[in-house]
mmCIF file of C-alpha atoms in Angstrom:
data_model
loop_
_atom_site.group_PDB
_atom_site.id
_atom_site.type_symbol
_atom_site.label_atom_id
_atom_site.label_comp_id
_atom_site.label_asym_id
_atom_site.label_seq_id
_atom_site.Cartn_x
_atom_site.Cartn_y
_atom_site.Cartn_z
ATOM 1 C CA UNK W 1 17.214 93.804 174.978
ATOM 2 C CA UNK W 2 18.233 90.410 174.339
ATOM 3 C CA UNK W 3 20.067 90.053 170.630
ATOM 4 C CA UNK W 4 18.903 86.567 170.118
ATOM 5 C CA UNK W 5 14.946 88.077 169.689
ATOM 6 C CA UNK W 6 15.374 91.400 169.642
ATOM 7 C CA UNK W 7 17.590 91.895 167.005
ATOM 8 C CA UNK W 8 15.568 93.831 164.562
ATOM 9 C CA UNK W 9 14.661 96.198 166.980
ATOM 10 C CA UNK W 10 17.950 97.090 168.256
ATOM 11 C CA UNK W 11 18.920 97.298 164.288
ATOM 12 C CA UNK W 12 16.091 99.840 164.402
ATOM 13 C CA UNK W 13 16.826 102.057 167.149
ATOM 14 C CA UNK W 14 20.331 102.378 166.437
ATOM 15 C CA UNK W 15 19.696 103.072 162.711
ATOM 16 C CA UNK W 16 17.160 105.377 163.657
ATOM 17 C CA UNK W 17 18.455 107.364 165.884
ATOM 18 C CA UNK W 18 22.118 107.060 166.342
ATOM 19 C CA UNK W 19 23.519 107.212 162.720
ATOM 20 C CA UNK W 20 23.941 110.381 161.053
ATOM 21 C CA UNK W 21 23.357 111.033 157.281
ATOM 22 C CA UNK W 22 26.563 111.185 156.364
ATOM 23 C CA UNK W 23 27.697 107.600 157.937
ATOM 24 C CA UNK W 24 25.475 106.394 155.594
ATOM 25 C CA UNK W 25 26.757 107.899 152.902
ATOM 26 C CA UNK W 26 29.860 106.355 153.820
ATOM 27 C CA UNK W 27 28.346 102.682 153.969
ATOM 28 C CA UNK W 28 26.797 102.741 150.469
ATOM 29 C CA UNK W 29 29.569 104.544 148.224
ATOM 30 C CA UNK W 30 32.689 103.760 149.443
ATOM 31 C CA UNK W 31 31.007 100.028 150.547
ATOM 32 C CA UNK W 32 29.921 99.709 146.749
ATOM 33 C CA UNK W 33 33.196 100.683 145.624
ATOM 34 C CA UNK W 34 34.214 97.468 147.900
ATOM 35 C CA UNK W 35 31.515 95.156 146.979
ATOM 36 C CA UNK W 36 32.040 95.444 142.850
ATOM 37 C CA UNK W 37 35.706 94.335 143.109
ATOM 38 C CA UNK W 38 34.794 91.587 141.084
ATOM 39 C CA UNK W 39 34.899 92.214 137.028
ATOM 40 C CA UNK W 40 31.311 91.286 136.643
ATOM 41 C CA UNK W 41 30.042 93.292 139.211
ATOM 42 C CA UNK W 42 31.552 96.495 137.719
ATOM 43 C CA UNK W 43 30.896 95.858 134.515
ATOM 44 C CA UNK W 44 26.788 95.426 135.400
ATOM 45 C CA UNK W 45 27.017 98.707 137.215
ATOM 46 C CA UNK W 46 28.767 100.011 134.432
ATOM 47 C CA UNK W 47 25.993 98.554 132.217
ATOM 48 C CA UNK W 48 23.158 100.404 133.931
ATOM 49 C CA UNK W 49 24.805 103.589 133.950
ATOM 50 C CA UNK W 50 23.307 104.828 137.130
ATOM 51 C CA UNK W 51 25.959 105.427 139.058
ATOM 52 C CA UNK W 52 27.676 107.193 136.500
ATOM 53 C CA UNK W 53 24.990 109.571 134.947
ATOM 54 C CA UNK W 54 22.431 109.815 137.896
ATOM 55 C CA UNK W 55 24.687 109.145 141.285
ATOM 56 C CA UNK W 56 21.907 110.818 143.218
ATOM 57 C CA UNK W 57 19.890 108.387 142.298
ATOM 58 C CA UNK W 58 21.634 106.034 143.356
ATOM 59 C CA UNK W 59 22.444 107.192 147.000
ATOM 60 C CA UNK W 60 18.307 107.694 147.511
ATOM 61 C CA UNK W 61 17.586 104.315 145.868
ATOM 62 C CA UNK W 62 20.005 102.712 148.420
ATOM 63 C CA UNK W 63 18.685 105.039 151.243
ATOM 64 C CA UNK W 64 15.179 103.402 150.377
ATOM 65 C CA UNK W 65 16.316 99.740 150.644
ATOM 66 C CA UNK W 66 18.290 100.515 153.931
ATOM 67 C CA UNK W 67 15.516 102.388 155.300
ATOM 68 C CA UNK W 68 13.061 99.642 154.863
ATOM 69 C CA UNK W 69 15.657 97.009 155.862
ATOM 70 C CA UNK W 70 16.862 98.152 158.762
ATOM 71 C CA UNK W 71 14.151 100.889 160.135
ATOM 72 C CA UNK W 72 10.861 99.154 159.344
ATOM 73 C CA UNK W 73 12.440 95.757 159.922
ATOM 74 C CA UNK W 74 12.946 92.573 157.936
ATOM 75 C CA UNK W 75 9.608 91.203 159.357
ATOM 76 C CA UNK W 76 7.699 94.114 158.250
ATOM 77 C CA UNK W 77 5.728 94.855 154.797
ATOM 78 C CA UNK W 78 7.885 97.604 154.036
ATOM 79 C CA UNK W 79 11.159 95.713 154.609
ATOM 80 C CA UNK W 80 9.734 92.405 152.581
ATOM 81 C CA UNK W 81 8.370 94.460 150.139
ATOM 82 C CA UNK W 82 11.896 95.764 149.201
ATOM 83 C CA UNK W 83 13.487 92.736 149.283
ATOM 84 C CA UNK W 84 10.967 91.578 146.535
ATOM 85 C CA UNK W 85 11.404 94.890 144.435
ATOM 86 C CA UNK W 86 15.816 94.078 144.924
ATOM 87 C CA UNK W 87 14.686 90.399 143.077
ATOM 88 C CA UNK W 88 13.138 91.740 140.637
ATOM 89 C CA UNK W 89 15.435 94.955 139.651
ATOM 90 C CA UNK W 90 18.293 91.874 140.127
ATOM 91 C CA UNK W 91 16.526 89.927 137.200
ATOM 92 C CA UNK W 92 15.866 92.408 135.004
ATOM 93 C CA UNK W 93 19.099 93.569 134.557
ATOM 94 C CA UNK W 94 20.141 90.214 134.184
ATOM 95 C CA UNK W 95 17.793 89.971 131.433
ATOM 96 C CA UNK W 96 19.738 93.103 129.559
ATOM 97 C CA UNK W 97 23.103 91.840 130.418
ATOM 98 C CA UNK W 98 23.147 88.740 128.313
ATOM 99 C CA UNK W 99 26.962 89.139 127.802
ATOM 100 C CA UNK W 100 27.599 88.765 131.118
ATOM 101 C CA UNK W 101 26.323 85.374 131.895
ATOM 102 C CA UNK W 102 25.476 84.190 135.361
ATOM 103 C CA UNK W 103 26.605 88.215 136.595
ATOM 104 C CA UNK W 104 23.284 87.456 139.586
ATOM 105 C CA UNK W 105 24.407 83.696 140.400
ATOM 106 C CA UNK W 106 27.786 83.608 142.457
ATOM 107 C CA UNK W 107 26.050 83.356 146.167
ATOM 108 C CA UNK W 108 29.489 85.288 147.210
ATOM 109 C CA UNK W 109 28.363 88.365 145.585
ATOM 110 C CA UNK W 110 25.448 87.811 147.755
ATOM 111 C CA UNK W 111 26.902 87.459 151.206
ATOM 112 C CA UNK W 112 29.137 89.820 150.719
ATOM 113 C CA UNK W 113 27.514 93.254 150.600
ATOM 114 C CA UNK W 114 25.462 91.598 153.551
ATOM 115 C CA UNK W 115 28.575 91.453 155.325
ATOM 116 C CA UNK W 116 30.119 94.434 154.398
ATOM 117 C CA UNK W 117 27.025 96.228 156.104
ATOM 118 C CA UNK W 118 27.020 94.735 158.782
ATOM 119 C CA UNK W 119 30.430 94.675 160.149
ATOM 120 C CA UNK W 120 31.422 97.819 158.300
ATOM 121 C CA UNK W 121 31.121 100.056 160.965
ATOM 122 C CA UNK W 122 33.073 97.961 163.512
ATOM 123 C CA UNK W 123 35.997 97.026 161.074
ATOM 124 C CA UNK W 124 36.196 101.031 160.369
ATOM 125 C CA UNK W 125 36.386 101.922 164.078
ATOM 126 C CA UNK W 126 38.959 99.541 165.094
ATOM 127 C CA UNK W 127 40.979 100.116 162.349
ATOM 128 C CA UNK W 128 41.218 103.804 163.526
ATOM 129 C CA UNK W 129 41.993 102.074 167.018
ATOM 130 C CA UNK W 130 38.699 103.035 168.388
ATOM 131 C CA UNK W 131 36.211 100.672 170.326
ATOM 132 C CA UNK W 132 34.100 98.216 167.837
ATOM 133 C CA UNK W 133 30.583 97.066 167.894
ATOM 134 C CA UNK W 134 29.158 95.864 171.145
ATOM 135 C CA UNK W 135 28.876 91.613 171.617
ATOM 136 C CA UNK W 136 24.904 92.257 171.290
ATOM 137 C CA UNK W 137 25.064 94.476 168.661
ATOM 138 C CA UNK W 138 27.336 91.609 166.681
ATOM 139 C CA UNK W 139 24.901 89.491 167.507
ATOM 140 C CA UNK W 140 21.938 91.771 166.339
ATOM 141 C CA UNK W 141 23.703 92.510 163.267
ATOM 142 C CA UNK W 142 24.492 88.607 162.547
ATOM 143 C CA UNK W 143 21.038 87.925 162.802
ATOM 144 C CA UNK W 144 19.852 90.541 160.348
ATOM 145 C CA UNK W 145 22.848 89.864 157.977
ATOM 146 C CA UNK W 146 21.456 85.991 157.640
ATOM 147 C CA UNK W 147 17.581 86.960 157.511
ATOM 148 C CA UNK W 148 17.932 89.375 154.419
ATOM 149 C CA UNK W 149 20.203 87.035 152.667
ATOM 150 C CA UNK W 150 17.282 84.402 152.853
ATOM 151 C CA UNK W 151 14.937 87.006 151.101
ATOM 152 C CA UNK W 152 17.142 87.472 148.270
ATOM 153 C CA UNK W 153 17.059 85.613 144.925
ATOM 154 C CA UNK W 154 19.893 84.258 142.580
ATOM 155 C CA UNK W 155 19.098 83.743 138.911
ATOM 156 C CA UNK W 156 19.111 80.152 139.160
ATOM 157 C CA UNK W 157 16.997 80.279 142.346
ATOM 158 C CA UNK W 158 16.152 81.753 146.443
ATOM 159 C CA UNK W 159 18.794 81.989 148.525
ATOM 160 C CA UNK W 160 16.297 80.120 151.622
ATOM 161 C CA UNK W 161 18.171 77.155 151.337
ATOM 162 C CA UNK W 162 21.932 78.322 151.311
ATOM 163 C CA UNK W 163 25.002 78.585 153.380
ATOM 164 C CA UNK W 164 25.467 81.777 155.225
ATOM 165 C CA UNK W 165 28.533 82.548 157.756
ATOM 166 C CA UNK W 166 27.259 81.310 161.265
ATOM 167 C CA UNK W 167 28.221 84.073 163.564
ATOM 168 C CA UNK W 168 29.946 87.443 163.661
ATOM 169 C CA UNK W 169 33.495 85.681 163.562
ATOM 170 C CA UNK W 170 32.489 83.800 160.092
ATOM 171 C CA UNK W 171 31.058 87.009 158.787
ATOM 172 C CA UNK W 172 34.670 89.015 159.215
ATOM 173 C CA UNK W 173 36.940 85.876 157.791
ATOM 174 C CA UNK W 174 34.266 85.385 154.494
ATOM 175 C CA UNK W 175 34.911 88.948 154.340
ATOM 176 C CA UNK W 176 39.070 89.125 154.861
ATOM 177 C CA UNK W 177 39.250 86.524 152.347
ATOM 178 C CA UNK W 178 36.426 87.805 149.800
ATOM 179 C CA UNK W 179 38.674 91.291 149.682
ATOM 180 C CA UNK W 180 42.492 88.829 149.511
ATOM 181 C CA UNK W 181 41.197 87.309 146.130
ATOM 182 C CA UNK W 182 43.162 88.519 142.835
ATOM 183 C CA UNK W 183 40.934 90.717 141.139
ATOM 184 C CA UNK W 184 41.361 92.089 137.605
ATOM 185 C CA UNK W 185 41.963 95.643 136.898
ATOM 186 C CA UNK W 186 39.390 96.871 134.225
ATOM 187 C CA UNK W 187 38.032 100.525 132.709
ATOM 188 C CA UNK W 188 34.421 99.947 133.720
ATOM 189 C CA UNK W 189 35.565 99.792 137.459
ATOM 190 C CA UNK W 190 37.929 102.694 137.449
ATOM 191 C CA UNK W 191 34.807 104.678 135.612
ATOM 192 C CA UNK W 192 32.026 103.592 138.381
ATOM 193 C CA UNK W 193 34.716 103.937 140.830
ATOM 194 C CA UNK W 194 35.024 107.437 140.012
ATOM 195 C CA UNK W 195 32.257 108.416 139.918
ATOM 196 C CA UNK W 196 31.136 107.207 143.029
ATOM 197 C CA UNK W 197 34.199 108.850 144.432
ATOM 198 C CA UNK W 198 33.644 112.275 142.920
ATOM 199 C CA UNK W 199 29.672 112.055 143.470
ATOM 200 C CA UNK W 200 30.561 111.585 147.616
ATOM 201 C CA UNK W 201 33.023 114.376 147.514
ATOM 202 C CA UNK W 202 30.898 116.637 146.398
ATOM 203 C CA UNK W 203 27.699 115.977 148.166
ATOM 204 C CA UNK W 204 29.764 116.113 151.479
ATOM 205 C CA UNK W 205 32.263 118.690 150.556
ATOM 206 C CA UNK W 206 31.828 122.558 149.556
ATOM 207 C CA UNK W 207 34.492 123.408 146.783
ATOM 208 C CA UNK W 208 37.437 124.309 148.256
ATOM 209 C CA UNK W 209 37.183 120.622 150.266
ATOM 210 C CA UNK W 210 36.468 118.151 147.550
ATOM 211 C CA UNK W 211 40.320 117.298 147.206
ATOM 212 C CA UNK W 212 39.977 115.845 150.814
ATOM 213 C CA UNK W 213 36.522 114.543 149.977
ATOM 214 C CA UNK W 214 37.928 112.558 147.469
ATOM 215 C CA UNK W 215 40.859 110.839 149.685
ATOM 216 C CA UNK W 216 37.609 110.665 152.718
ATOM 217 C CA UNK W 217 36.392 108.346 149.903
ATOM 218 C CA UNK W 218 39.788 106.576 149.352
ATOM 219 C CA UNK W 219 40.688 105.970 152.831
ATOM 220 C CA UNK W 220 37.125 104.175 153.426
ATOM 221 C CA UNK W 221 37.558 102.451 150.299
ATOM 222 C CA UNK W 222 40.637 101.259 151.185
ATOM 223 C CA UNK W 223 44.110 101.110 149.303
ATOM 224 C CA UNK W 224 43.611 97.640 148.011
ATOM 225 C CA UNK W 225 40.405 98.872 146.302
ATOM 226 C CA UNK W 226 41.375 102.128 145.361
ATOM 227 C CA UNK W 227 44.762 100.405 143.705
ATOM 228 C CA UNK W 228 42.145 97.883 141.981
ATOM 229 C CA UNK W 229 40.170 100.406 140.456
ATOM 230 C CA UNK W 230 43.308 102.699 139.258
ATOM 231 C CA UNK W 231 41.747 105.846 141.299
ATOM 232 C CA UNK W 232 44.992 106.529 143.363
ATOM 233 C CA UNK W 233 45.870 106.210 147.283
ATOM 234 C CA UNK W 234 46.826 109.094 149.439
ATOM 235 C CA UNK W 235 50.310 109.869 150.851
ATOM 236 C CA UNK W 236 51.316 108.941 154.232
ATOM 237 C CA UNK W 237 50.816 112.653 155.185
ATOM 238 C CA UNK W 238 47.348 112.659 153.703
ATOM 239 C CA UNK W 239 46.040 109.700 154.993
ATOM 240 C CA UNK W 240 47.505 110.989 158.427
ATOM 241 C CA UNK W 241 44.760 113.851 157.841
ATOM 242 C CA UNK W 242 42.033 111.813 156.657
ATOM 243 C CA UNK W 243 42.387 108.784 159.725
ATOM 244 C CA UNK W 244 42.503 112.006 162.257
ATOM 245 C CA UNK W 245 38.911 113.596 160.729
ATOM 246 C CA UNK W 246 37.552 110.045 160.785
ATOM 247 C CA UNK W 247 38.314 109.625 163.983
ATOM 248 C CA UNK W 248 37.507 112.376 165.650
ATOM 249 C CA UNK W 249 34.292 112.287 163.879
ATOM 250 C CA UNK W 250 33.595 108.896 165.651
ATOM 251 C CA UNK W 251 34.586 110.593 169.082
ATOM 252 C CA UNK W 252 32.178 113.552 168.656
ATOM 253 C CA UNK W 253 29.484 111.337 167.653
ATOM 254 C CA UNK W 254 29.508 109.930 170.999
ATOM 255 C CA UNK W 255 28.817 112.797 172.506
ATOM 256 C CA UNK W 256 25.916 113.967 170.054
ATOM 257 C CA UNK W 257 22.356 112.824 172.209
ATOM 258 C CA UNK W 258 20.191 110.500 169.765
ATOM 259 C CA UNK W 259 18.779 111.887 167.327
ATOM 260 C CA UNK W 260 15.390 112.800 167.767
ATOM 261 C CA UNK W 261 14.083 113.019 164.063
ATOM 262 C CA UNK W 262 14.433 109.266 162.632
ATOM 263 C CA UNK W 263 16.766 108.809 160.137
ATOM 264 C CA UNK W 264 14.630 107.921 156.963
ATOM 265 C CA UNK W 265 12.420 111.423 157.774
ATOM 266 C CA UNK W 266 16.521 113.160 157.698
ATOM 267 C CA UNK W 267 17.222 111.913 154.941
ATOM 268 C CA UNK W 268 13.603 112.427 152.969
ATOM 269 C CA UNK W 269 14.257 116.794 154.302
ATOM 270 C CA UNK W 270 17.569 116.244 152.559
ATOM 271 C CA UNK W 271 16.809 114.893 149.542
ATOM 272 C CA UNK W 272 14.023 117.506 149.482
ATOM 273 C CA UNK W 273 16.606 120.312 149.567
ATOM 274 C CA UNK W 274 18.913 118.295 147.235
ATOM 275 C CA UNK W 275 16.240 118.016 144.809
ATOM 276 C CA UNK W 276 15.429 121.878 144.872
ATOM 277 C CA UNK W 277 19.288 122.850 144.247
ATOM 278 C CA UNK W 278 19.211 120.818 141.064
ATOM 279 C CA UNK W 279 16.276 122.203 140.251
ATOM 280 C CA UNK W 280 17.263 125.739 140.074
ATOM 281 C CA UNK W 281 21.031 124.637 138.731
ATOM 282 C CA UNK W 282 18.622 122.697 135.826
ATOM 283 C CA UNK W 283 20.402 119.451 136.617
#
């Protein structure tokens, strides 16, 4: 397929069909963990208590989004129809976070979980000195990156009009400097952070595992984040551990044949049996 025009299909096939449950999982906690490095962004998630009191929640709110984003497509009525209900859930919280003026306006706080999402699976790969994200797939990815970003809204306005990065390269240097800026430590983030961090650990992890859950999180966090947010790094040993589980996670994947169940009918079964166990636990 050619990435310049078939980008959102390529999106959806590999989505679809390649990407286990649990690499998602990995995008949207440890990513968020990433994306509210600024104060204001952990002090709104702080404010809306979500990920704190109902993390669940949050992982099958995100799932819906993604699903309809990069499944049914941008150009569909599913994945437009999200974008609209983001807007809105965006301006109503700015609505009920009057102390934090302007919290929905920096267009950096827009790009960036854009970015993060797309090039978050090649920057983890290579880090672990495995092979990245194919030149179409970059492409692909670009393309879907810049088209969601002109769906979204900023309090003072659309996004249509904006500046996005103009390729793949652009993408990873808005994103290298995004993460060098001097952030401020503060208690909402290490409480959200936390959470998120404990919530992953033990979705993914039976009991006697959630120790190495927890540094899982960490080490796709990343120690600048993790130091940010107060919520401790690993020692070399450790992180020796977790890097080797990553990657040979990566490496089986290869070998696993695609998936024939798509991903957002995966993860509805999950959530299904999720549901039930908190059900009988009266959670």
């Amino acid at each position: 397929m050619d990435p310049e025009t078939d980008w959102e299909r390529m999106i959806s096939l590999y989505i679809g069909h390649r990407v286990p449950e649990f690499a998602l999982a990995m995008m949207i906690y440890p990513g968020t963990m990433r994306m509210m490095q600024p104060s204001r962004t952990a002090a709104t998630l702080a404010h809306t208590g979500k990920l704190e009191t109902r993390p669940h929640r949050r992982f099958q709110d995100g799932n819906s989004f993604l699903m309809a984003w990069m499944v049914n497509g941008l150009s569909s009525a599913e994945g437009r129809s999200a974008a609209e209900r983001l807007n809105r859930l965006h301006r109503a919280v700015a609505r009920g976070t009057p102390q934090l003026p302007g919290n929905f306006d920096d267009i950096d706080d827009f790009i960036y979980p854009l970015v993060l999402l797309a090039t978050f699976g090649d920057r983890l790969q290579t880090s672990l000195g495995l092979p990245g994200t194919s030149e179409p797939m970059k492409i692909a990815w670009h393309r879907w990156a810049q088209t969601l970003f002109r769906l979204l809204e900023r309090e003072s306005g659309p996004l249509t009009e904006e500046a996005f990065p103009e390729d793949w390269t652009a993408m990873t240097e808005f994103a290298a400097k995004f993460e060098d800026r001097p952030y401020e430590q503060t208690e909402s983030g290490r409480r959200v952070a936390t959470a998120m961090m404990d919530f992953f650990a033990e979705r993914w992890f039976p009991p006697p595992l959630r120790a190495f859950g927890r540094d899982v999180t960490r080490c796709l966090a990343g120690e600048r984040v993790c130091r940010l947010q107060r919520i401790g790094w690993m020692s070399p040993g450790r992180e020796r551990v977790v890097r080797f589980f990553l990657k040979s996670a990566f490496r089986a994947q290869v070998l696993v044949p695609d998936y024939r169940t798509p991903l957002p009918e995966r993860l509805r079964r999950r959530a299904l049996v999720a549901s039930e166990r908190r059900r009988r636990h009266g959670s």
